[in-house]
Amino acid sequence: MYAVIESGGKQYRVAIGDKLKVEKLKAAEGDSVNLDRVLMIADGDAVTIGSPLVESPVTATVVGHGKAGKIKVFKMKRRKNYRRTQGHRQNYTELEITDIGGLAAKKAAVETAPAKDSDTDPSPQTAEASNAKAVDTGDNAGDNLTQI
């Protein structure tokens, strides 16, 4: 399952558990953030495309804030002795996707449902069947890679 979200003027394809760096958000580390600008959600063959947005939000946890690597901005006009160099480091927020459209809550409810008992297994194995070993009849019944 994945979703396409928009944050900071850019679009990102995210799945549960993904970490991504977006433009700086006003949120403290450890806070939960709802990303409401969801353009598309896909779950296998079921695809929901918004017009323009999907109503199900994507939830993420703020992992941290930081600055990206430095880029150099160099301006020059030839034959005029005009050269200007400037550096820039963009601020970002690192997010970890925790939920897409409320799916995490649905999966947690399914996992907590009681499992079937193993007593109703239609084909119980006996001790002899589980301890049985393959017998080599000599006509290459099985691949024995130690004789190569």
Coordinates of C-alpha atoms in Angstrom, one line a residue:
M1 CA 0.0 0.0 0.0
Y2 CA 1.3 3.4 -0.8
A3 CA 0.1 7.0 -1.2
V4 CA 1.1 10.1 -3.1
I5 CA 1.3 13.2 -0.9
E6 CA 2.1 16.8 -1.4
S7 CA 4.2 18.8 1.1
G8 CA 6.2 22.0 0.5
G9 CA 5.2 22.2 -3.2
K10 CA 6.7 18.7 -3.9
Q11 CA 5.0 15.3 -4.4
Y12 CA 6.2 12.2 -2.6
R13 CA 5.3 8.5 -3.0
V14 CA 5.2 7.0 0.5
A15 CA 4.4 3.7 2.2
I16 CA 4.1 2.8 5.9
G17 CA 7.5 2.8 7.5
D18 CA 9.1 5.1 5.0
K19 CA 11.3 8.0 6.1
L20 CA 11.5 11.1 4.0
K21 CA 12.8 14.7 4.2
V22 CA 10.3 17.4 3.5
E23 CA 10.5 21.2 3.7
K24 CA 10.7 22.4 7.3
L25 CA 7.4 22.0 9.3
K26 CA 6.5 23.7 12.6
A27 CA 6.4 20.6 14.7
A28 CA 8.6 19.3 17.6
E29 CA 10.5 16.0 17.4
G30 CA 8.3 13.1 18.3
D31 CA 5.0 14.9 17.4
S32 CA 2.5 13.3 15.1
V33 CA 1.7 15.2 11.9
N34 CA -1.3 14.8 9.6
L35 CA -0.5 15.3 6.0
D36 CA -3.9 16.3 4.5
R37 CA -2.8 16.9 0.9
V38 CA -3.2 13.3 -0.3
L39 CA -3.4 13.0 -4.0
M40 CA -3.7 9.2 -4.4
I41 CA -3.9 6.1 -2.3
A42 CA -3.3 2.6 -3.8
D43 CA -3.8 -0.7 -2.0
G44 CA -3.0 -3.5 -4.5
D45 CA -5.5 -3.2 -7.3
A46 CA -7.7 -0.7 -5.4
V47 CA -6.6 2.8 -6.4
T48 CA -8.3 5.9 -5.1
I49 CA -7.5 9.1 -7.0
G50 CA -8.5 12.4 -5.5
S51 CA -10.2 15.2 -7.5
P52 CA -8.1 17.1 -6.4
L53 CA -7.6 15.5 -3.0
V54 CA -8.4 12.2 -1.2
E55 CA -10.2 12.7 2.2
S56 CA -8.1 10.1 4.1
P57 CA -5.1 11.7 5.7
V58 CA -1.6 10.3 6.0
T59 CA -0.1 10.3 9.5
A60 CA 3.6 10.7 10.2
T61 CA 5.9 11.1 13.2
V62 CA 8.6 13.8 13.2
V63 CA 12.0 12.1 13.5
G64 CA 14.1 15.3 13.5
H65 CA 15.0 18.6 11.9
G66 CA 18.2 19.4 10.1
K67 CA 20.0 21.2 7.3
A68 CA 20.7 19.7 3.9
G69 CA 24.1 19.8 2.3
K70 CA 25.6 23.1 1.1
I71 CA 25.1 24.2 -2.5
K72 CA 27.1 27.0 -4.1
V73 CA 25.4 29.8 -6.0
F74 CA 27.9 31.4 -8.4
K75 CA 27.0 34.4 -10.5
M76 CA 29.3 35.8 -13.2
K77 CA 29.2 38.3 -16.0
R78 CA 32.0 37.8 -18.5
R79 CA 34.5 40.6 -19.3
K80 CA 33.0 42.8 -16.5
N81 CA 35.0 41.5 -13.5
Y82 CA 31.7 40.5 -11.8
R83 CA 31.8 37.4 -9.7
R84 CA 29.6 36.6 -6.7
T85 CA 29.7 33.3 -4.7
Q86 CA 27.0 32.5 -2.2
G87 CA 26.3 29.3 -0.2
H88 CA 22.9 27.9 0.9
R89 CA 21.7 25.1 3.2
Q90 CA 18.0 24.3 3.1
N91 CA 16.2 23.4 6.3
Y92 CA 14.2 20.2 6.4
T93 CA 12.1 18.0 8.6
E94 CA 12.5 14.2 8.6
L95 CA 9.3 12.3 8.8
E96 CA 8.4 8.6 9.3
I97 CA 5.1 7.5 7.9
T98 CA 3.0 5.6 10.5
D99 CA -0.5 5.4 8.9
I100 CA -2.1 5.8 5.5
G101 CA -5.8 6.6 5.5
G102 CA -6.5 4.9 8.9
L103 CA -5.2 1.6 7.7
A104 CA -2.9 1.0 10.6
A105 CA -5.8 1.0 13.0
K106 CA -7.7 -1.5 10.8
K107 CA -4.7 -3.9 10.6
A108 CA -4.2 -3.7 14.4
A109 CA -7.8 -4.7 14.9
V110 CA -7.4 -7.7 12.6
E111 CA -4.2 -8.8 14.3
T112 CA -5.8 -8.8 17.7
A113 CA -8.7 -11.1 16.5
P114 CA -8.5 -14.6 18.1
A115 CA -6.7 -17.1 15.9
K116 CA -8.1 -20.6 15.1
D117 CA -7.1 -23.4 17.5
S118 CA -4.5 -25.9 16.2
D119 CA -6.7 -28.8 17.7
T120 CA -9.0 -28.6 14.7
D121 CA -6.2 -29.3 12.2
P122 CA -7.6 -31.8 9.7
S123 CA -4.3 -33.6 9.0
P124 CA -2.4 -34.2 12.2
Q125 CA 1.1 -35.6 11.8
T126 CA 2.2 -38.6 13.8
A127 CA 5.6 -39.0 15.4
E128 CA 6.6 -41.6 12.8
A129 CA 5.8 -39.3 9.9
S130 CA 7.7 -36.4 11.4
N131 CA 10.8 -38.5 12.1
A132 CA 10.8 -40.2 8.7
K133 CA 13.9 -39.6 6.6
A134 CA 14.4 -39.7 2.9
V135 CA 15.8 -43.0 1.7
D136 CA 18.2 -43.0 -1.3
T137 CA 17.3 -45.8 -3.6
G138 CA 20.4 -45.3 -5.8
D139 CA 18.5 -44.1 -8.9
N140 CA 19.0 -40.4 -8.1
A141 CA 15.8 -40.1 -6.3
G142 CA 17.0 -36.8 -4.8
D143 CA 19.8 -34.4 -5.5
N144 CA 22.8 -35.1 -3.3
L145 CA 25.1 -32.2 -3.8
T146 CA 27.9 -33.6 -1.7
Q147 CA 28.8 -36.2 -4.3
I148 CA 29.7 -33.6 -7.0

